[in-house]
Coordinates of N, CA and C and ligand atoms in Angstrom, one line a residue:
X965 N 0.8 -1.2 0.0 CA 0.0 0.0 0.0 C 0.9 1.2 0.0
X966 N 0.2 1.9 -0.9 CA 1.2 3.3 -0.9 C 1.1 4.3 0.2
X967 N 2.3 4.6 0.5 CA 2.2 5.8 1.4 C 1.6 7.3 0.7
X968 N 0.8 8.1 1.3 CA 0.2 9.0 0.9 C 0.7 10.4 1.1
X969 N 1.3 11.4 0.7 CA 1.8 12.9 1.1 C 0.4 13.6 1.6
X970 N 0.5 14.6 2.5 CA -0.4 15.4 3.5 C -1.1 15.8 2.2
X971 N -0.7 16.3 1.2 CA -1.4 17.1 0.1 C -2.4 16.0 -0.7
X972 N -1.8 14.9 -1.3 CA -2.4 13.9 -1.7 C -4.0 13.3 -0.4
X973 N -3.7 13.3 0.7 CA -4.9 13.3 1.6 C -5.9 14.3 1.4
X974 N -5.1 15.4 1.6 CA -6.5 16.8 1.6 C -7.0 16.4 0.2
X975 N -6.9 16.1 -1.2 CA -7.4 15.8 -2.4 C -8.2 15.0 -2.1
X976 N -7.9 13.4 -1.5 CA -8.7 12.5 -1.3 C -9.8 13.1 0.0
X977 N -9.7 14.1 0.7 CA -10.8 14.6 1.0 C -11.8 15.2 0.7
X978 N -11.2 16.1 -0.3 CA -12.1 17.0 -1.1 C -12.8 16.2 -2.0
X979 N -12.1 15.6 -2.6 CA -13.1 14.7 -3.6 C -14.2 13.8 -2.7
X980 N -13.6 13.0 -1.6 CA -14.7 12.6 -1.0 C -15.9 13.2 -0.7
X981 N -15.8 13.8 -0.3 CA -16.9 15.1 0.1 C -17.6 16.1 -0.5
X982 N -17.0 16.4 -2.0 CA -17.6 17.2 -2.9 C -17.7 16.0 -4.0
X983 N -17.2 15.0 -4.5 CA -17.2 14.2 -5.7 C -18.4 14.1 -6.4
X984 N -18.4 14.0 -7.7 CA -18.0 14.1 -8.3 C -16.9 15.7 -8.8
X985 N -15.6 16.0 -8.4 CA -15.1 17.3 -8.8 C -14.1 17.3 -9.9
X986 N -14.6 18.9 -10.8 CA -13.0 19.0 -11.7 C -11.9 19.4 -11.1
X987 N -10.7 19.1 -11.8 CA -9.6 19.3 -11.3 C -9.3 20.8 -10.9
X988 N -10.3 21.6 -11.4 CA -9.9 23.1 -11.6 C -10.5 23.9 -10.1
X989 N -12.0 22.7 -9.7 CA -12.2 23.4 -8.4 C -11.7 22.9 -6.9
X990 N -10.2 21.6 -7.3 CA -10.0 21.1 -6.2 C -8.9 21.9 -5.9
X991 N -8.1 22.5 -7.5 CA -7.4 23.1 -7.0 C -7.7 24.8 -6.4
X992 N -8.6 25.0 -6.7 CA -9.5 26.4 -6.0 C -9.4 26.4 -4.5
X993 N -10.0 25.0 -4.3 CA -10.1 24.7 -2.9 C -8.6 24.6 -2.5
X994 N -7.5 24.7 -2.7 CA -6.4 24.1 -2.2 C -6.1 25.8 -2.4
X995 N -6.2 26.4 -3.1 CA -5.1 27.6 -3.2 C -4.2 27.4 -4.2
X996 N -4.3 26.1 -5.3 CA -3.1 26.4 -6.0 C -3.2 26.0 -7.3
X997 N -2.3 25.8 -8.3 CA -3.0 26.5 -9.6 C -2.8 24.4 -10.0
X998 N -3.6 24.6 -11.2 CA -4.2 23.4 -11.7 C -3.0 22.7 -12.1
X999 N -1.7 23.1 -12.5 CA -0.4 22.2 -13.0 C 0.4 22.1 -12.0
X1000 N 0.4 22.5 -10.5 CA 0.6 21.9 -9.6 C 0.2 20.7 -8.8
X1001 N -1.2 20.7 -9.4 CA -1.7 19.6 -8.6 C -1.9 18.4 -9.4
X1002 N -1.7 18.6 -10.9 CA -1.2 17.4 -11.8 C -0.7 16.5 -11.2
X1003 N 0.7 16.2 -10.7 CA 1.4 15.2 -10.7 C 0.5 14.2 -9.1
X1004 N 0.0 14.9 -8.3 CA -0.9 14.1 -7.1 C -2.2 13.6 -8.0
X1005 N -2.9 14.2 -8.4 CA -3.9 13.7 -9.2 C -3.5 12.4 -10.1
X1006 N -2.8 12.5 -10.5 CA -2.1 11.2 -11.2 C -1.6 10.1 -10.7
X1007 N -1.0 10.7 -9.7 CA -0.8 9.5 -8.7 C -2.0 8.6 -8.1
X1008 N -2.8 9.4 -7.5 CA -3.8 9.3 -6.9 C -4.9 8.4 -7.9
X1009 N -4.8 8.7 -9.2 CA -5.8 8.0 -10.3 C -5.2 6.4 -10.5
X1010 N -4.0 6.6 -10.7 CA -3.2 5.4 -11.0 C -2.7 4.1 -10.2
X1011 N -3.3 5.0 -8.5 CA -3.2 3.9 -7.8 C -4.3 3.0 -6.8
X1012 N -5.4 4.2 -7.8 CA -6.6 3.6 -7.7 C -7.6 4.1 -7.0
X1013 N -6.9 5.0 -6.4 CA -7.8 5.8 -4.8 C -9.0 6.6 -5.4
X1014 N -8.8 7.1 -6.5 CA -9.6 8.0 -7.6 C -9.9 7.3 -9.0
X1015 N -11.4 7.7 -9.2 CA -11.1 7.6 -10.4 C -11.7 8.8 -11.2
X1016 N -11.5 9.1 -12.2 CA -11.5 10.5 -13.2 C -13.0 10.0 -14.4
X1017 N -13.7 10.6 -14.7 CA -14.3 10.8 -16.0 C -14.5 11.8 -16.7
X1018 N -14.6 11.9 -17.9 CA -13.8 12.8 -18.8 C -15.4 13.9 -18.6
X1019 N -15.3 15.1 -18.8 CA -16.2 16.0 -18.6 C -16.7 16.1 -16.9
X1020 N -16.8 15.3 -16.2 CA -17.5 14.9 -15.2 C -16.4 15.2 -13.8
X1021 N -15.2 14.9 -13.9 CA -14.3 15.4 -13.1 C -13.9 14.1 -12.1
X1022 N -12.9 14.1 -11.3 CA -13.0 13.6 -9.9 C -13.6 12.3 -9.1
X1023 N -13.8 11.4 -8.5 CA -15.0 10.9 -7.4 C -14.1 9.5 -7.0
X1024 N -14.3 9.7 -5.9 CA -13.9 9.0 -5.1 C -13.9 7.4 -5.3
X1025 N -13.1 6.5 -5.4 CA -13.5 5.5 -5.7 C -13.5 4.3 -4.0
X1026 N -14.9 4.3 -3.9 CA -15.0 3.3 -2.3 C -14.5 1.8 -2.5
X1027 N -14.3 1.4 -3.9 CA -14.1 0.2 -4.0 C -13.0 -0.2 -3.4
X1028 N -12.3 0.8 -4.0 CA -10.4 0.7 -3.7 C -10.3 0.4 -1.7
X1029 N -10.7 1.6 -1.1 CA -10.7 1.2 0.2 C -11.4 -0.3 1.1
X1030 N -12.1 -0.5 0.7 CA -12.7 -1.6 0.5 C -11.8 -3.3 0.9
X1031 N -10.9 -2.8 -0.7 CA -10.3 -4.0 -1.3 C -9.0 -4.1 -0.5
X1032 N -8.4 -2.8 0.2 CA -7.4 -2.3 0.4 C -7.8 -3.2 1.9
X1033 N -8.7 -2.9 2.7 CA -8.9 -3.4 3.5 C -8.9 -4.8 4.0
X1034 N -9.4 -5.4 2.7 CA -9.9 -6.6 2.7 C -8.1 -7.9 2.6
X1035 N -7.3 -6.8 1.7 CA -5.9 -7.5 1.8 C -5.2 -7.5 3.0
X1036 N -6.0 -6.6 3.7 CA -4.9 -6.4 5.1 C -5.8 -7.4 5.6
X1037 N -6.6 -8.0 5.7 CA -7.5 -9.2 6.6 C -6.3 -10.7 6.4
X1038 N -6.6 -10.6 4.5 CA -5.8 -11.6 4.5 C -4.2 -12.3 4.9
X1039 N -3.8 -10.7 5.4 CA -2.4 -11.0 6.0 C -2.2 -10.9 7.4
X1040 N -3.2 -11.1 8.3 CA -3.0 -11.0 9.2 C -2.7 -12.3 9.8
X1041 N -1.8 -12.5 11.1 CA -1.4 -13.8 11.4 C -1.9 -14.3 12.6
X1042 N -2.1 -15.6 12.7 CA -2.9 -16.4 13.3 C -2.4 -16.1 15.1
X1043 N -1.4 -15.3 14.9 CA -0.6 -15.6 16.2 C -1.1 -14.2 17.1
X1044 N -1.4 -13.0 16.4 CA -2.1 -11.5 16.8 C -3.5 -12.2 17.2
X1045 N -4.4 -13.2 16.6 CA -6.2 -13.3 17.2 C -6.3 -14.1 18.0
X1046 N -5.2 -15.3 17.8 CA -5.6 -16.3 18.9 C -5.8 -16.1 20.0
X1047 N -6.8 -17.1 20.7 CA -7.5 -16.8 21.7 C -7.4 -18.3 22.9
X1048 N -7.3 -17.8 24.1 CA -6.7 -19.0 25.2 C -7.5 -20.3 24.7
X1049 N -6.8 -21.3 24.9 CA -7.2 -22.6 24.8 C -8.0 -23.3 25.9
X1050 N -9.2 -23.8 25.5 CA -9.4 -24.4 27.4 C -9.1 -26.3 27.2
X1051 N -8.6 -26.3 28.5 CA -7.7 -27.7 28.3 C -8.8 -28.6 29.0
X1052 N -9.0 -29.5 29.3 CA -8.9 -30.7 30.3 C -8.4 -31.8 29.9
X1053 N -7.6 -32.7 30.9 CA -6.8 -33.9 30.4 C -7.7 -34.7 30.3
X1054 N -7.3 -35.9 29.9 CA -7.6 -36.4 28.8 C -8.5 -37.5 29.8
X1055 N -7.9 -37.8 31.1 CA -8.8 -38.3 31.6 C -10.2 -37.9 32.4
X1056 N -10.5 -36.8 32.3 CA -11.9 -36.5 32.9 C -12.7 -36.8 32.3
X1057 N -13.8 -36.8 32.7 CA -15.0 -37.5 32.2 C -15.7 -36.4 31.4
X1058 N -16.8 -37.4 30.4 CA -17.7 -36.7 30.0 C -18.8 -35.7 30.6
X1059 N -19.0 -36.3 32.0 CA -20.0 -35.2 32.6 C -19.2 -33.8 33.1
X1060 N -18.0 -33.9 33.6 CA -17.2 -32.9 33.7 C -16.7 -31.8 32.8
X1061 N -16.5 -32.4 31.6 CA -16.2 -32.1 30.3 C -17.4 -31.1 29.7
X1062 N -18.4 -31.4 30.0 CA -19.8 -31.0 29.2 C -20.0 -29.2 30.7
X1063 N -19.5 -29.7 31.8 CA -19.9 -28.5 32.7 C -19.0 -27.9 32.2
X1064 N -17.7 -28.0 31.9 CA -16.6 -27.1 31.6 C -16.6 -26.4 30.8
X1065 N -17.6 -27.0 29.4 CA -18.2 -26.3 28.4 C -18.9 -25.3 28.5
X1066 N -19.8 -25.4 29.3 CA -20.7 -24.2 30.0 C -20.0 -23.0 31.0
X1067 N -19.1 -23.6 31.9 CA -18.7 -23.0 32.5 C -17.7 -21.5 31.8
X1068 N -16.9 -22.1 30.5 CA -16.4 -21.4 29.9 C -16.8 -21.0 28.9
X1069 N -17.7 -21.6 28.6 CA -18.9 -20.5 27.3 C -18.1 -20.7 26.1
X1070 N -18.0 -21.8 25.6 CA -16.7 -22.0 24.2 C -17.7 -23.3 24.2
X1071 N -17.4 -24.0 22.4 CA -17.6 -25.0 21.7 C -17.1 -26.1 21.7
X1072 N -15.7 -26.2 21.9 CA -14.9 -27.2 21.9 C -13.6 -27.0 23.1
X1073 N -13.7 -28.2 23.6 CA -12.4 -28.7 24.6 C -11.2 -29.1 23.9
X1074 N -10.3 -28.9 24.7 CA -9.0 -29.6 23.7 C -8.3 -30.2 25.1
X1075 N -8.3 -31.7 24.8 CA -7.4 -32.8 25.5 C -6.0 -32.4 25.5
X1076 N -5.0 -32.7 26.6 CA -3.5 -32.6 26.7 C -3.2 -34.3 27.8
X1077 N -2.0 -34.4 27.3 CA -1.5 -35.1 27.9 C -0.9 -34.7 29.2
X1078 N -0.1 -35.4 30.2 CA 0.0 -35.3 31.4 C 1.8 -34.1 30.9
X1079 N 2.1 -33.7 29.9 CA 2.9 -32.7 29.4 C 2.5 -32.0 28.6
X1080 N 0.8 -31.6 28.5 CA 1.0 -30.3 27.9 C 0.4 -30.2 26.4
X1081 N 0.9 -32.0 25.8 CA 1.0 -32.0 24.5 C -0.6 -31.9 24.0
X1082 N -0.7 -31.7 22.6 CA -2.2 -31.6 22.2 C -2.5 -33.5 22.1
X1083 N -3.5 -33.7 22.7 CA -3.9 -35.3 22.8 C -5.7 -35.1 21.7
X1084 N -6.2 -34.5 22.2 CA -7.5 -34.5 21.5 C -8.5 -33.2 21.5
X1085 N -9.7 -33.0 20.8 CA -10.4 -32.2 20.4 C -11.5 -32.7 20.6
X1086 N -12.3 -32.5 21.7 CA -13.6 -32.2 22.1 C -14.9 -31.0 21.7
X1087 N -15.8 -31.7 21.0 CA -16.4 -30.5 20.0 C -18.3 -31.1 20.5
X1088 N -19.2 -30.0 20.9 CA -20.2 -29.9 21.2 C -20.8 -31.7 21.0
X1089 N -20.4 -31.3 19.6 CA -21.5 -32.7 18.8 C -20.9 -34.0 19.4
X1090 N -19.5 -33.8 19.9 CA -19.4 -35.3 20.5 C -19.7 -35.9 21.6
X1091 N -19.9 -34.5 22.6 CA -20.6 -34.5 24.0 C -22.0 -35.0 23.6
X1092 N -22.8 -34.4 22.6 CA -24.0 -34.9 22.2 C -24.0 -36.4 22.2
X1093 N -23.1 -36.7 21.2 CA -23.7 -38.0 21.1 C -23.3 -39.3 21.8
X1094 N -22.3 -38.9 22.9 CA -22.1 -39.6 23.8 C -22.7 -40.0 25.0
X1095 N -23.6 -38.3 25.1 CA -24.8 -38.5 26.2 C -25.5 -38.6 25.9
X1096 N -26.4 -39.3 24.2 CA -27.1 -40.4 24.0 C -27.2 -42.2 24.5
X1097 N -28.1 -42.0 25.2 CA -27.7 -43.4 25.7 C -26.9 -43.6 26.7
X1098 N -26.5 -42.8 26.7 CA -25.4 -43.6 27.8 C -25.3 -42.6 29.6
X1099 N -25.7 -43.6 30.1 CA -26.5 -42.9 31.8 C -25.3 -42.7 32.1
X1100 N -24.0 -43.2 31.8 CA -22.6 -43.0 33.4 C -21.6 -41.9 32.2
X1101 N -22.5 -40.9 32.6 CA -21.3 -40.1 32.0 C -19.9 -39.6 32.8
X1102 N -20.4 -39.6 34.3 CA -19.1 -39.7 35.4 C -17.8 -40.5 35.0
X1103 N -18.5 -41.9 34.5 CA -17.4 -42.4 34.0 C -16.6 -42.6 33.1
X1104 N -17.3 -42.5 32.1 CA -16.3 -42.2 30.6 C -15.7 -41.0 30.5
X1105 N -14.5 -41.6 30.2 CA -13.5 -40.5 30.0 C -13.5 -39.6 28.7
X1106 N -12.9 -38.5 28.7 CA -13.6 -37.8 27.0 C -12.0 -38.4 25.9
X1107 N -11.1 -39.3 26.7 CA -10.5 -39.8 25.6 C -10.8 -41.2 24.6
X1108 N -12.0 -41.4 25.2 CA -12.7 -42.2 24.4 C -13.8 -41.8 23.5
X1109 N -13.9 -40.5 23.6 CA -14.8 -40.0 22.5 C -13.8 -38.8 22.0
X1110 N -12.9 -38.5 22.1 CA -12.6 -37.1 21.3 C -11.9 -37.6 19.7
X1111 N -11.7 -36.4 19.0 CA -11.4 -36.7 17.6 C -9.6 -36.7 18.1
X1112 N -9.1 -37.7 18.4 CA -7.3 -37.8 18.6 C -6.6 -37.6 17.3
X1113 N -4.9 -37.4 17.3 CA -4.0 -37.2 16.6 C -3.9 -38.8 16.2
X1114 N -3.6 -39.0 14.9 CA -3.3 -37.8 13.8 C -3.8 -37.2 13.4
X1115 N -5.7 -37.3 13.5 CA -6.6 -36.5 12.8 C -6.7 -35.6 13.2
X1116 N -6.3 -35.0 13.9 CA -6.5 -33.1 14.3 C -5.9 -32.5 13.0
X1117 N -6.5 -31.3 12.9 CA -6.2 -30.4 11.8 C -5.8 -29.3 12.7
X1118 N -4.5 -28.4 12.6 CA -3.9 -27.7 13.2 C -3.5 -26.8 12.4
X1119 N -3.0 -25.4 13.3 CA -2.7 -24.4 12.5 C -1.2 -23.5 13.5
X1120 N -0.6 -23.1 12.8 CA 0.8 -22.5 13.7 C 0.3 -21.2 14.0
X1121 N 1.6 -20.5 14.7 CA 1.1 -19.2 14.9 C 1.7 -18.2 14.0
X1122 N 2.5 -18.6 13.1 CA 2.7 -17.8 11.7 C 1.6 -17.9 10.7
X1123 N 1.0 -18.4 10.7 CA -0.2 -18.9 9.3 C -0.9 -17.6 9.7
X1124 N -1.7 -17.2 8.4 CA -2.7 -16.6 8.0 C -3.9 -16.6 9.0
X1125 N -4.6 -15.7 8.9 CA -6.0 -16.0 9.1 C -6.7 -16.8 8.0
X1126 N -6.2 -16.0 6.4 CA -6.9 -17.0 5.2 C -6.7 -18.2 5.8
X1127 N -5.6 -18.7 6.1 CA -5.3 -19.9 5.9 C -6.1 -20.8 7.3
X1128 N -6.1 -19.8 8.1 CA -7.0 -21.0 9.4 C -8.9 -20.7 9.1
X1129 N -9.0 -20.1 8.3 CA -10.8 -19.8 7.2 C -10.3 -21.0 6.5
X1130 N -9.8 -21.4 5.6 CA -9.9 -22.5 4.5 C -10.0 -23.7 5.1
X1131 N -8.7 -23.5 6.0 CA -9.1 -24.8 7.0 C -10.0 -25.6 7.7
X1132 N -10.5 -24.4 8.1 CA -12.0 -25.0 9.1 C -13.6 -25.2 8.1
X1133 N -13.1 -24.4 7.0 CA -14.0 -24.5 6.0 C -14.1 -25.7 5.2
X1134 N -12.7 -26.3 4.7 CA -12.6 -27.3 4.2 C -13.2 -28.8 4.7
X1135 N -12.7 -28.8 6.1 CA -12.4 -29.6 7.2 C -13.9 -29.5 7.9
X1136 N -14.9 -28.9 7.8 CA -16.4 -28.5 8.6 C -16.0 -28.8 9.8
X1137 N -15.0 -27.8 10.5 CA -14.9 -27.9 12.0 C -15.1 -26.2 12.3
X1138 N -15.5 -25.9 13.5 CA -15.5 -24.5 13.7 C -14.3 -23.7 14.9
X1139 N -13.0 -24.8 14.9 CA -12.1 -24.1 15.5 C -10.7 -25.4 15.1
X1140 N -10.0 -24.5 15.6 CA -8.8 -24.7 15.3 C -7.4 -24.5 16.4
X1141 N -6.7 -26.0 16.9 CA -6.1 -25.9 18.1 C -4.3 -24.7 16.9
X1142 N -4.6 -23.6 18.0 CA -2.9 -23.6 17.3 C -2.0 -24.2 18.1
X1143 N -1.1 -24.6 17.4 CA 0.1 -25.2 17.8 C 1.6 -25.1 17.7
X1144 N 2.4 -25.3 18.6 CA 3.7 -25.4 18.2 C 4.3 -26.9 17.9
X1145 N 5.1 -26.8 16.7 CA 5.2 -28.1 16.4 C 6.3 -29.3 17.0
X1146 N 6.5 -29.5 18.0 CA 7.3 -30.3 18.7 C 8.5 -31.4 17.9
X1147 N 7.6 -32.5 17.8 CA 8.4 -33.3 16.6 C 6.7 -33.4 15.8
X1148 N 7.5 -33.5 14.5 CA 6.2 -34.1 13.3 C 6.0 -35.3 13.5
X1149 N 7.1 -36.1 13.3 CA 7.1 -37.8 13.3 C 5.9 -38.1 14.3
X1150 N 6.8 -37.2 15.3 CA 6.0 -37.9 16.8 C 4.6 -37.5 17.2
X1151 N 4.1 -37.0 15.9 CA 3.0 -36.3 16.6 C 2.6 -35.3 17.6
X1152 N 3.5 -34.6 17.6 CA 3.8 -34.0 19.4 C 3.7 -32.6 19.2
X1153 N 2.7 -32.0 19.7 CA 2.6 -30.3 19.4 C 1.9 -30.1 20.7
X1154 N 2.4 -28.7 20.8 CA 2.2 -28.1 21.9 C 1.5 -26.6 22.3
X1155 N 0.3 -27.4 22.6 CA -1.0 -26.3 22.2 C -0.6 -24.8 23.0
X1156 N -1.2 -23.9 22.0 CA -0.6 -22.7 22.6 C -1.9 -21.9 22.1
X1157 N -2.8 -21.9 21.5 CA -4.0 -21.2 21.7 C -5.1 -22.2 20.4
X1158 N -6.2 -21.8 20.4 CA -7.1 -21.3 19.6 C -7.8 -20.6 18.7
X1159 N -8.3 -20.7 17.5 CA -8.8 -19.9 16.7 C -10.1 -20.6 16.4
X1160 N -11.2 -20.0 16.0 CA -12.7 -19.8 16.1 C -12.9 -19.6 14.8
X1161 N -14.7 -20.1 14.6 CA -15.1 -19.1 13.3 C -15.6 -17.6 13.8
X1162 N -15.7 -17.9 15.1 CA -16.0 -16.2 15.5 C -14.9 -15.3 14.9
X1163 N -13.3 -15.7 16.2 CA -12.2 -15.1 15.6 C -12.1 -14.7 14.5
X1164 N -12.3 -15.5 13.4 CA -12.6 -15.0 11.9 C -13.5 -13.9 11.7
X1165 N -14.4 -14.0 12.1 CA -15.9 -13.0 12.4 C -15.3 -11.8 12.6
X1166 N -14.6 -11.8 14.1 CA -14.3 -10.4 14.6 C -13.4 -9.9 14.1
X1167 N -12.3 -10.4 13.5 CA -10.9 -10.3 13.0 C -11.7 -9.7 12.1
X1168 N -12.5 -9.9 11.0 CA -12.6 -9.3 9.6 C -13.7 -7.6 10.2
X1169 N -14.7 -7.9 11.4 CA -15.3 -6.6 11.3 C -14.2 -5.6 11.9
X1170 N -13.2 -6.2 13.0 CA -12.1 -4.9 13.6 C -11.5 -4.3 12.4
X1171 N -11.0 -5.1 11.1 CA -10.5 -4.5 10.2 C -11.3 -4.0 9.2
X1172 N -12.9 -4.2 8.7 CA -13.5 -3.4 7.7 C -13.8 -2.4 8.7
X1173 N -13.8 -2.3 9.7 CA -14.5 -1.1 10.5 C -13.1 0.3 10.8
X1174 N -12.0 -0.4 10.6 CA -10.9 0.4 10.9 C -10.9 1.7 9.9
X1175 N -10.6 2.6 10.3 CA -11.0 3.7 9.6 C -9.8 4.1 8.8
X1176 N -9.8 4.3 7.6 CA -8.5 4.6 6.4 C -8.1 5.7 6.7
X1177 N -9.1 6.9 7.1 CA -8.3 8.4 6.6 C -8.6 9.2 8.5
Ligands
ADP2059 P1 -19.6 -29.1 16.7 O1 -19.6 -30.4 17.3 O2 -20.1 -28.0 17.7 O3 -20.4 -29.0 15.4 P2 -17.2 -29.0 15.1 O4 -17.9 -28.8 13.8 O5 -15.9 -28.3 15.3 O6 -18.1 -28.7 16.3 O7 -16.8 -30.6 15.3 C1 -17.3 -31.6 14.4 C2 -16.4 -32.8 14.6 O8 -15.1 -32.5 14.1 C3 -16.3 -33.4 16.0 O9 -16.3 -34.8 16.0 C4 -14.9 -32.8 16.4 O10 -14.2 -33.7 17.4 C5 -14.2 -32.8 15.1 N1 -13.2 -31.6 15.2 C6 -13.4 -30.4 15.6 N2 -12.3 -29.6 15.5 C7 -11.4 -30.4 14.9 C8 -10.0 -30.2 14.4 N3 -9.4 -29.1 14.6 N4 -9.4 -31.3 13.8 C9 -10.0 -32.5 13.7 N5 -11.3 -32.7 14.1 C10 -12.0 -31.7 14.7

């Protein structure tokens, strides 16, 4: 994204606010004569902030801010939104597991081993269908119902936000354990937060809502 000169701003204000304008009354408004303000005008057309039509003058083009916006979504990194992880090991039970849910107001649990590591992923629907049927929830443990490694889908804390959206999109999960990668072979990562389809949610309104000028 281009950096903008103080003069090139006041232009993109004027046009905002009077647009459609000719070149002749922006530079009226500025104090300064029309071949002065050529070389901003040009800039400003070519890099998209403006666009020009011939008789008609000037206007603002909202697309550009928009889109401008929308690129900075896609590079933001998974490691700025993430959000605390809630753990229980791996041996507590399902009835426990299902209050903790509530208790913490989140979708899914994420299992660790007695070090920490990511062991499994506990997600609403599997509480459901474990407390189908089955009266002793005190006793089952949620490592017999959680989705375990190797099938976790995971995301680091360098990755994208695109990239933890495609993921969970791809995958029909609605969160995502981040991780540090310990050993690959071994399966061994070491949970260090969270990411949501809310996260996604709020991450994209903080940044269309952030104000350009
Ligand atoms: P919900 O159960 O609330 O619909 P999900 O759509 O996230 O939540 O979970 C659907 C299934 O996918 C569950 O069986 C869950 O264990 C599993 N799951 C959730 N997150 C992941 C993940 N990151 N990797 C692999 N499986 C997951």
């Amino acid at each position: 994204m281009i950096k903008l000169t103080k003069r090139q701003d006041e232009i993109l204000q004027i046009v905002k606010q009077n647009g459609p304008i000719t070149g002749k009354e922006i530079a009226e408004k500025l104090s300064l004569t029309r071949a002065a303000l050529r070389p901003d005008l040009a800039i400003l057309t070519m890099s998209g902030n403006l666009d020009a039509r011939p008789r008609v003058g000037y206007y603002f083009n909202d697309n550009f801010e928009v889109k401008q916006q929308a690129k900075k979504f896609i590079h933001q990194k998974v490691n700025d939104y993430k959000a605390h992880p809630i753990v229980v090991e791996k041996s507590t039970s399902v009835y426990d597991a299902i209050v903790q849910l509530f208790l913490e107001d989140v979708g899914t649990l994420y299992a660790v081993d007695s070090e920490g590591l990511l062991a499994g992923v506990i997600s609403r629907k599997d509480l459901l269908r474990a407390s189908l049927g089955n009266k002793n929830l005190n006793d089952l443990p949620v490592s017999v119902i959680m989705t375990r490694m190797p099938n976790i889908i995971t995301i680091e804390p360098e990755e994208t936000l695109l990239e933890a959206a495609k993921k969970m999109i791809h995958n029909h999960i609605d969160s995502l354990p981040v991780v540090k990668v310990e050993d690959q072979l071994k399966n061994t990562y070491l949970l260090v937060g969270r990411i949501t389809k809310t996260t996604i949610t709020r991450a994209y309104l903080e940044i269309m809502e952030e104000k350009t000028d």
